[in-house]
Amino acid sequence: MGAVLLLSVGTVWGLAFAPADYQQGNSFRIMYIHVPTAIVAQSSYMMMGVAGLILLVWRMKLADVVAAAIVPLGFSMTLIALFTGAIWGKPTWGTWWIWDARTTSMLVLLFLFIGVGALRDAISSVETAGRACAVLAVVGMINIPIIKYSVDWWLTLHQSSSISLTSAPTMPSSMWVPLLLNILGMYCFFGAVLTSAVRTGILIREQNTVWVAEVVAGEVDNDVF
Amino acid sequence: MKKSGFTMHPVRKKRLLIVLFVFFGLALAVTLTMQALNQNINLFYPPDEMVDGSAPQNIQIRAGGMVKADSLNRLHDSLEVRFTISDLKGSEFPVKYVGILPDMFREGQGVIATGKLLDNGTFEATEVLAKHDENYMPPELQDMVKKNDS
Amino acid sequence: MFFDSFGAFLAMGGHAFYVWLAFGLTLLLILGNIWRVRALRRTFFRQYMSKQVRSREDMKELHL
């Protein structure tokens, strides 16, 4: 619910009420989804990497369920970020795509999500698949700082970050407040969908236990679905 | 086993160390590779490298920088344009381009051009892309900034 | 409101195609993800129930 509220307020504000950019005009409004999805995509990968570490070291089964649930969601977020980036790039840069450090490392993130997903599908043993995915997820975390700092370390077409935790945003509040709402909203959306997927994932893994039978019976009685 | 404080099962500790060792080993490898490839990861040559001879001549490269103010010259009855790319620190080089410039092309804004550096120091571009910075501003605010500057 | 009219809002100062394409695709993928996790949950319950019914029938046969 929080996700719906934040995202709709942020989006309507960003689309209809925020002023246009003096250079880019109205195409800069694509930022209101490009930035939040890109941030959440990277956060979700970090979360998957940490879950992988927990699985490898502490053998916690829940971590594997979480990691598995993140894959399609993180993939979607990365895909949206890349798509909206391309759509934004055409009217501003003059090209849909360029192989600079930022865009390429973001494409690598997409392939990492695809790779982790494919690896899980390829291995039939749940336990082995989980460990293999965890190794790939942990190793792939190297890509996250590369994405983040690519615009500072190398010369790229992509501009530097407009907002950060440590410095003032490079735009007036009428522009960054809706952006902040959408970032929070995108995190809430991610959290809500992930929670649902994890809950189902746990039920599937534990389906031979008594407590799952009780949960299912309870949900059927309440006619939840 | 200690009674208080953070303790770890030795097996888990070993596993954690292996994972961290592998991770940081690979991170080091990636860092070294990127150090070696540094010049290739850069998308374009900045103006100072175009001027001091470190950019190769007569092969297709990308060059970028700021479009110098009041340097844009459109030739009559053709699509040919000439402008100067500068780093605002003294290095600059002339660009020749035949074609349509992107909407976002502005004097004083960033630009990245693909083309060849000719022997006479002119960059003959076949494609020009606009680079914008991370600052966003409403039009009215920009007008105010301009007024204050003048 | 930044725009003068609803028409101007839709036109996005000439960038309508890009802006609405970006927002449309995003909405599609967001709704797709919500649908996906709901379908996952429904499928699990349906399969679980049918499995239970089957095992109950197996038990009946055993009693016979």
Coordinates of C-alpha atoms in Angstrom, one line a residue:
Chain A
M1 CA 0.0 0.0 0.0
G2 CA 2.8 2.4 0.9
A3 CA 4.5 1.5 -2.4
V4 CA 1.3 2.4 -4.3
L5 CA 0.9 5.7 -2.5
L6 CA 4.5 6.8 -2.7
L7 CA 4.9 5.8 -6.3
S8 CA 1.7 7.4 -7.5
V9 CA 2.3 10.7 -5.6
G10 CA 6.0 10.8 -6.8
T11 CA 5.1 9.9 -10.4
V12 CA 2.2 12.4 -10.7
W13 CA 4.3 15.1 -9.1
G14 CA 7.2 14.3 -11.3
L15 CA 5.2 14.1 -14.5
A16 CA 2.7 17.0 -14.0
F17 CA 3.9 19.4 -11.4
A18 CA 7.7 19.4 -11.4
P19 CA 9.2 22.1 -13.7
A20 CA 10.8 21.1 -16.9
D21 CA 14.6 21.1 -17.2
Y22 CA 16.1 24.2 -18.9
Q23 CA 18.2 22.1 -21.3
Q24 CA 16.3 18.9 -21.8
G25 CA 12.7 20.1 -21.5
N26 CA 10.2 17.4 -20.5
S27 CA 12.3 14.4 -21.5
F28 CA 14.2 14.7 -18.2
R29 CA 11.0 13.4 -16.5
I30 CA 12.1 9.9 -17.5
M31 CA 14.6 10.3 -14.6
Y32 CA 11.7 9.8 -12.2
I33 CA 11.7 6.1 -13.0
H34 CA 15.2 5.6 -14.4
V35 CA 17.0 6.6 -11.2
P36 CA 14.8 4.7 -8.7
T37 CA 14.8 1.5 -10.7
A38 CA 18.6 1.7 -11.3
I39 CA 19.1 2.2 -7.5
V40 CA 16.8 -0.6 -6.5
A41 CA 18.3 -2.9 -9.1
Q42 CA 21.8 -2.4 -7.6
S43 CA 20.5 -2.7 -4.0
S44 CA 18.7 -5.9 -4.9
Y45 CA 21.9 -7.4 -6.3
M46 CA 23.8 -6.4 -3.1
M47 CA 21.0 -8.1 -1.1
M48 CA 21.3 -11.2 -3.3
G49 CA 25.1 -11.2 -2.8
V50 CA 24.7 -10.9 1.0
A51 CA 22.1 -13.6 1.0
G52 CA 24.6 -15.8 -0.9
L53 CA 27.3 -15.1 1.6
I54 CA 24.9 -16.1 4.5
L55 CA 24.0 -19.3 2.6
L56 CA 27.6 -20.2 2.0
V57 CA 28.9 -19.5 5.5
W58 CA 25.9 -20.2 7.8
R59 CA 24.0 -22.6 5.5
M60 CA 20.7 -20.7 6.3
K61 CA 18.0 -22.1 4.0
L62 CA 16.0 -18.9 4.2
A63 CA 18.8 -16.9 2.6
D64 CA 18.6 -19.2 -0.5
V65 CA 14.8 -18.6 -0.7
V66 CA 15.4 -14.9 -0.6
A67 CA 18.2 -15.0 -3.2
A68 CA 16.0 -17.0 -5.5
A69 CA 13.1 -14.6 -5.1
I70 CA 15.3 -11.6 -5.9
V71 CA 16.4 -12.8 -9.3
P72 CA 13.3 -12.1 -11.4
L73 CA 12.6 -8.9 -9.5
G74 CA 16.1 -7.5 -9.8
F75 CA 16.2 -8.5 -13.4
S76 CA 13.0 -6.5 -14.0
M77 CA 14.4 -3.5 -12.3
T78 CA 17.7 -3.6 -14.3
L79 CA 15.7 -4.1 -17.5
I80 CA 13.5 -1.0 -16.7
A81 CA 16.6 1.0 -15.9
L82 CA 18.2 0.0 -19.2
F83 CA 15.1 0.5 -21.2
T84 CA 14.3 3.9 -19.7
G85 CA 17.9 4.9 -20.1
A86 CA 17.8 4.1 -23.8
I87 CA 14.5 6.0 -24.2
W88 CA 16.0 8.9 -22.3
G89 CA 19.3 8.8 -24.2
K90 CA 17.7 9.1 -27.7
P91 CA 16.3 12.7 -27.2
T92 CA 19.1 13.9 -25.0
W93 CA 22.4 12.3 -26.2
G94 CA 21.2 11.5 -29.7
T95 CA 21.6 7.8 -29.4
W96 CA 19.7 4.9 -27.9
W97 CA 22.9 3.1 -26.7
I98 CA 26.6 3.7 -26.2
W99 CA 29.2 1.3 -24.9
D100 CA 30.5 3.6 -22.1
A101 CA 31.6 2.3 -18.7
R102 CA 28.2 3.0 -17.0
T103 CA 25.9 1.5 -19.5
T104 CA 28.1 -1.5 -20.1
S105 CA 28.5 -2.3 -16.4
M106 CA 24.7 -2.0 -16.1
L107 CA 24.3 -4.4 -18.9
V108 CA 26.7 -6.8 -17.1
L109 CA 24.4 -6.5 -14.1
L110 CA 21.5 -7.7 -16.3
F111 CA 23.5 -10.6 -17.5
L112 CA 24.5 -11.5 -13.9
F113 CA 20.8 -11.7 -13.0
I114 CA 20.1 -13.9 -16.1
G115 CA 23.2 -16.0 -15.3
V116 CA 22.1 -16.6 -11.7
G117 CA 18.6 -17.5 -12.8
A118 CA 19.8 -19.8 -15.6
L119 CA 22.3 -21.5 -13.2
R120 CA 19.4 -22.3 -10.7
D121 CA 17.3 -23.8 -13.5
A122 CA 20.2 -25.8 -14.9
I123 CA 21.0 -27.7 -11.6
S124 CA 18.3 -30.1 -10.4
S125 CA 19.5 -30.4 -6.8
V126 CA 18.0 -27.5 -4.8
E127 CA 21.0 -27.5 -2.4
T128 CA 23.7 -27.5 -5.1
A129 CA 21.9 -25.0 -7.2
G130 CA 21.6 -22.7 -4.2
R131 CA 25.3 -22.9 -3.5
A132 CA 26.3 -22.4 -7.1
C133 CA 24.1 -19.3 -7.4
A134 CA 25.4 -18.0 -4.1
V135 CA 29.0 -18.2 -5.4
L136 CA 28.1 -16.4 -8.6
A137 CA 26.1 -13.8 -6.7
V138 CA 28.9 -13.1 -4.3
V139 CA 31.5 -12.8 -7.0
G140 CA 29.2 -10.6 -9.1
M141 CA 29.1 -8.1 -6.3
I142 CA 32.4 -6.7 -7.7
N143 CA 30.3 -5.2 -10.5
I144 CA 28.3 -3.0 -8.1
P145 CA 31.1 -0.5 -7.1
I146 CA 32.1 -0.5 -10.8
I147 CA 28.6 0.6 -11.8
K148 CA 28.5 3.2 -9.1
Y149 CA 31.9 4.8 -9.7
S150 CA 32.1 4.2 -13.4
V151 CA 31.1 7.8 -14.1
D152 CA 33.8 9.2 -11.8
W153 CA 36.7 6.8 -12.7
W154 CA 36.4 7.0 -16.5
L155 CA 35.3 9.4 -19.1
T156 CA 31.7 8.4 -20.0
L157 CA 28.8 9.9 -21.9
H158 CA 26.6 9.2 -18.9
Q159 CA 26.5 12.1 -16.4
S160 CA 27.6 11.9 -12.8
S161 CA 25.1 11.2 -10.0
S162 CA 22.6 14.0 -9.2
I163 CA 21.7 12.8 -5.7
S164 CA 23.7 11.2 -3.0
L165 CA 23.5 10.6 0.7
T166 CA 26.4 12.9 1.5
S167 CA 26.0 16.0 -0.7
A168 CA 23.2 18.4 -1.7
P169 CA 21.2 17.3 -4.8
T170 CA 22.1 19.1 -8.0
M171 CA 18.6 20.3 -8.6
P172 CA 16.0 22.3 -6.8
S173 CA 13.6 20.7 -4.3
S174 CA 10.6 21.0 -6.7
M175 CA 12.6 18.4 -8.8
W176 CA 14.2 16.2 -6.2
V177 CA 11.3 15.7 -3.7
P178 CA 9.2 13.7 -6.2
L179 CA 12.4 11.8 -7.2
L180 CA 13.0 10.9 -3.5
L181 CA 9.3 9.8 -3.2
N182 CA 9.7 7.5 -6.2
I183 CA 13.0 6.0 -4.9
L184 CA 11.3 5.2 -1.5
G185 CA 8.2 3.9 -3.4
M186 CA 10.3 1.7 -5.6
Y187 CA 12.0 0.2 -2.5
C188 CA 8.6 -0.4 -0.9
F189 CA 7.4 -2.0 -4.1
F190 CA 10.5 -4.2 -4.2
G191 CA 10.0 -5.1 -0.5
A192 CA 6.3 -6.0 -0.9
V193 CA 6.8 -8.2 -4.0
L194 CA 9.9 -9.8 -2.5
T195 CA 8.0 -10.6 0.7
S196 CA 5.2 -12.2 -1.1
A197 CA 7.6 -14.3 -3.3
V198 CA 9.7 -15.3 -0.3
R199 CA 6.5 -16.4 1.7
T200 CA 5.5 -18.6 -1.3
G201 CA 9.0 -19.8 -1.7
I202 CA 9.2 -21.0 2.0
L203 CA 5.8 -22.8 1.6
I204 CA 7.1 -24.6 -1.5
R205 CA 10.4 -25.6 0.1
E206 CA 8.7 -26.8 3.3
Q207 CA 5.6 -28.3 1.7
N208 CA 6.1 -31.7 3.3
T209 CA 5.8 -30.3 6.9
V210 CA 2.8 -30.2 9.1
W211 CA 2.9 -26.4 9.6
V212 CA 2.5 -25.8 5.9
A213 CA -0.6 -28.0 5.8
E214 CA -1.9 -25.9 8.7
V215 CA -1.1 -22.6 6.9
V216 CA -2.7 -23.8 3.7
A217 CA -5.8 -25.0 5.6
G218 CA -6.1 -21.7 7.3
E219 CA -5.8 -19.7 4.1
V220 CA -8.4 -21.9 2.4
D221 CA -10.8 -21.4 5.3
N222 CA -10.4 -17.6 5.0
D223 CA -10.8 -17.9 1.3
V224 CA -7.7 -15.8 0.8
F225 CA -7.1 -16.6 -2.8
Chain B
M1 CA 34.2 -21.3 23.7
K2 CA 33.8 -17.8 25.1
K3 CA 30.7 -17.2 27.1
S4 CA 30.1 -13.6 25.9
G5 CA 30.8 -11.6 22.8
F6 CA 30.7 -12.5 19.2
T7 CA 31.8 -16.1 18.6
M8 CA 31.7 -18.2 15.5
H9 CA 31.7 -21.8 14.9
P10 CA 35.2 -22.7 13.6
V11 CA 33.7 -24.4 10.5
R12 CA 31.7 -21.3 9.7
K13 CA 34.7 -19.1 10.3
K14 CA 36.7 -21.2 7.8
R15 CA 33.9 -21.0 5.2
L16 CA 33.6 -17.2 5.7
L17 CA 37.4 -16.9 5.3
I18 CA 37.4 -18.9 2.1
V19 CA 34.5 -16.9 0.6
L20 CA 36.1 -13.6 1.6
F21 CA 39.5 -14.8 0.2
V22 CA 38.0 -15.8 -3.1
F23 CA 36.0 -12.6 -3.3
F24 CA 38.8 -10.2 -2.6
G25 CA 41.2 -12.2 -4.8
L26 CA 38.8 -11.8 -7.7
A27 CA 38.2 -8.2 -6.9
L28 CA 42.0 -7.6 -7.0
A29 CA 42.2 -9.4 -10.4
V30 CA 39.4 -7.3 -11.8
T31 CA 40.9 -4.1 -10.4
L32 CA 44.3 -4.9 -12.0
T33 CA 42.7 -5.8 -15.3
M34 CA 40.8 -2.5 -15.3
Q35 CA 43.9 -0.6 -14.4
A36 CA 45.6 -2.1 -17.5
L37 CA 42.6 -1.4 -19.7
N38 CA 42.1 2.1 -18.2
Q39 CA 42.6 3.9 -21.5
N40 CA 40.3 1.6 -23.3
I41 CA 37.5 2.0 -20.8
N42 CA 37.5 5.7 -21.3
L43 CA 34.8 6.4 -23.9
F44 CA 36.6 9.4 -25.5
Y45 CA 39.7 11.5 -25.7
P46 CA 39.6 14.8 -23.7
P47 CA 40.8 18.0 -25.4
D48 CA 44.3 18.0 -23.8
E49 CA 45.1 14.5 -25.2
M50 CA 43.8 15.6 -28.6
V51 CA 46.2 18.5 -28.6
D52 CA 49.4 16.9 -27.1
G53 CA 49.5 14.1 -29.6
S54 CA 48.4 11.2 -27.4
A55 CA 45.3 10.7 -29.5
P56 CA 46.0 8.7 -32.7
Q57 CA 45.6 10.4 -36.0
N58 CA 43.6 9.3 -39.0
I59 CA 41.8 6.4 -37.3
Q60 CA 38.3 6.4 -36.0
I61 CA 38.2 7.6 -32.4
R62 CA 35.9 9.5 -30.1
A63 CA 36.7 12.9 -28.8
G64 CA 34.8 15.0 -26.2
G65 CA 34.7 18.2 -24.2
M66 CA 32.8 21.4 -24.0
V67 CA 31.6 23.3 -27.1
K68 CA 33.3 26.6 -26.8
A69 CA 31.0 29.6 -26.6
D70 CA 30.4 31.5 -29.8
S71 CA 32.5 29.0 -31.8
L72 CA 29.6 27.4 -33.7
N73 CA 29.7 28.3 -37.4
R74 CA 27.0 27.0 -39.8
L75 CA 28.0 27.0 -43.5
H76 CA 25.4 28.4 -45.8
D77 CA 23.4 26.0 -48.1
S78 CA 24.9 22.9 -46.6
L79 CA 24.7 20.9 -43.4
E80 CA 28.4 21.5 -42.6
V81 CA 29.1 23.0 -39.2
R82 CA 32.3 23.9 -37.6
F83 CA 32.8 24.4 -33.9
T84 CA 35.5 24.2 -31.3
I85 CA 35.7 21.7 -28.4
S86 CA 37.5 22.9 -25.3
D87 CA 38.2 21.7 -21.8
L88 CA 37.9 25.3 -20.5
K89 CA 41.5 24.9 -19.3
G90 CA 43.3 26.1 -22.4
S91 CA 43.2 23.0 -24.6
E92 CA 40.9 23.1 -27.6
F93 CA 40.6 21.7 -31.1
P94 CA 38.4 22.6 -34.1
V95 CA 35.7 20.2 -35.3
K96 CA 34.2 19.8 -38.8
Y97 CA 30.9 18.0 -39.1
V98 CA 28.4 17.4 -41.9
G99 CA 25.0 16.4 -40.6
I100 CA 22.2 17.2 -38.2
L101 CA 23.3 18.1 -34.6
P102 CA 21.3 16.6 -31.7
D103 CA 18.6 18.7 -30.2
M104 CA 20.6 19.0 -27.0
F105 CA 23.6 20.4 -28.8
R106 CA 24.4 23.8 -27.1
E107 CA 27.4 26.0 -26.9
G108 CA 28.8 25.7 -23.4
Q109 CA 27.5 22.1 -23.0
G110 CA 29.3 18.8 -23.3
V111 CA 29.6 16.9 -26.6
I112 CA 31.2 13.7 -27.8
A113 CA 32.1 13.3 -31.4
T114 CA 33.1 10.2 -33.4
G115 CA 35.5 10.7 -36.3
K116 CA 39.1 11.1 -37.3
L117 CA 41.8 13.5 -36.2
L118 CA 43.3 15.0 -39.4
D119 CA 47.0 15.9 -39.8
N120 CA 46.2 19.6 -39.6
G121 CA 44.7 19.1 -36.1
T122 CA 41.0 19.4 -37.2
F123 CA 38.7 16.7 -36.0
E124 CA 36.4 15.5 -38.8
A125 CA 33.3 14.1 -37.1
T126 CA 30.9 11.6 -38.5
E127 CA 28.6 11.5 -35.5
V128 CA 28.0 14.0 -32.7
L129 CA 26.3 13.1 -29.4
A130 CA 25.3 15.6 -26.7
K131 CA 26.6 15.0 -23.2
H132 CA 24.6 16.7 -20.4
D133 CA 25.7 17.2 -16.9
E134 CA 24.0 16.1 -13.6
N135 CA 22.5 19.5 -12.9
Y136 CA 18.8 20.0 -13.5
M137 CA 17.1 23.4 -13.4
P138 CA 13.7 24.9 -14.2
P139 CA 13.8 27.4 -17.0
E140 CA 12.8 30.4 -14.7
L141 CA 15.7 29.6 -12.3
Q142 CA 18.2 29.5 -15.2
D143 CA 17.0 32.9 -16.3
M144 CA 17.6 34.2 -12.8
V145 CA 21.1 32.7 -12.7
K146 CA 21.9 34.4 -16.0
K147 CA 20.6 37.7 -14.8
N148 CA 22.7 37.5 -11.7
D149 CA 25.8 36.7 -13.7
S150 CA 25.5 39.7 -16.0
Chain C
M1 CA 0.6 22.2 -12.3
F2 CA 3.4 22.8 -14.6
F3 CA 1.5 22.4 -17.8
D4 CA -1.1 24.9 -19.2
S5 CA -3.6 22.3 -20.4
F6 CA -4.2 18.5 -20.4
G7 CA -3.2 18.5 -24.0
A8 CA 0.1 20.1 -23.2
F9 CA 0.6 17.5 -20.5
L10 CA 0.1 14.7 -23.0
A11 CA 2.4 16.3 -25.5
M12 CA 5.3 16.6 -23.0
G13 CA 6.7 19.5 -25.0
G14 CA 7.3 17.3 -28.0
H15 CA 8.8 14.4 -26.0
A16 CA 5.5 12.6 -25.6
F17 CA 6.7 9.4 -27.4
Y18 CA 9.8 9.0 -25.2
V19 CA 8.2 10.0 -21.9
W20 CA 5.1 7.9 -22.2
L21 CA 6.9 4.9 -23.7
A22 CA 9.3 4.9 -20.7
F23 CA 6.5 5.2 -18.2
G24 CA 4.3 2.7 -20.0
L25 CA 7.0 0.1 -20.1
T26 CA 7.7 0.6 -16.5
L27 CA 4.0 0.2 -15.5
L28 CA 3.8 -2.9 -17.6
L29 CA 6.8 -4.5 -15.8
I30 CA 5.6 -3.5 -12.4
L31 CA 2.2 -4.9 -12.9
G32 CA 3.8 -8.0 -14.5
N33 CA 5.8 -8.6 -11.3
I34 CA 2.8 -8.2 -9.1
W35 CA 0.9 -10.7 -11.3
R36 CA 3.8 -13.1 -11.3
V37 CA 4.1 -13.4 -7.5
R38 CA 0.3 -13.7 -7.1
A39 CA 0.2 -16.4 -9.8
L40 CA 3.1 -18.2 -8.0
R41 CA 1.1 -18.2 -4.8
R42 CA -2.1 -19.4 -6.4
T43 CA -0.3 -22.1 -8.3
F44 CA 1.3 -23.4 -5.2
F45 CA -2.0 -23.6 -3.3
R46 CA -3.8 -25.2 -6.2
Q47 CA -1.1 -27.9 -6.6
Y48 CA -0.9 -28.4 -2.8
M49 CA -4.6 -28.9 -2.5
S50 CA -4.8 -31.4 -5.4
K51 CA -1.9 -33.3 -3.9
Q52 CA -3.7 -33.5 -0.6
V53 CA -7.0 -34.6 -2.2
R54 CA -5.0 -37.3 -4.0
S55 CA -3.3 -38.5 -0.9
R56 CA -6.7 -38.6 0.9
E57 CA -8.1 -40.8 -1.8
D58 CA -5.1 -43.0 -1.5
M59 CA -5.8 -43.5 2.1
K60 CA -9.5 -44.4 1.4
E61 CA -8.2 -47.1 -1.0
L62 CA -6.0 -48.4 1.8
H63 CA -8.9 -48.6 4.2
L64 CA -10.9 -50.6 1.7

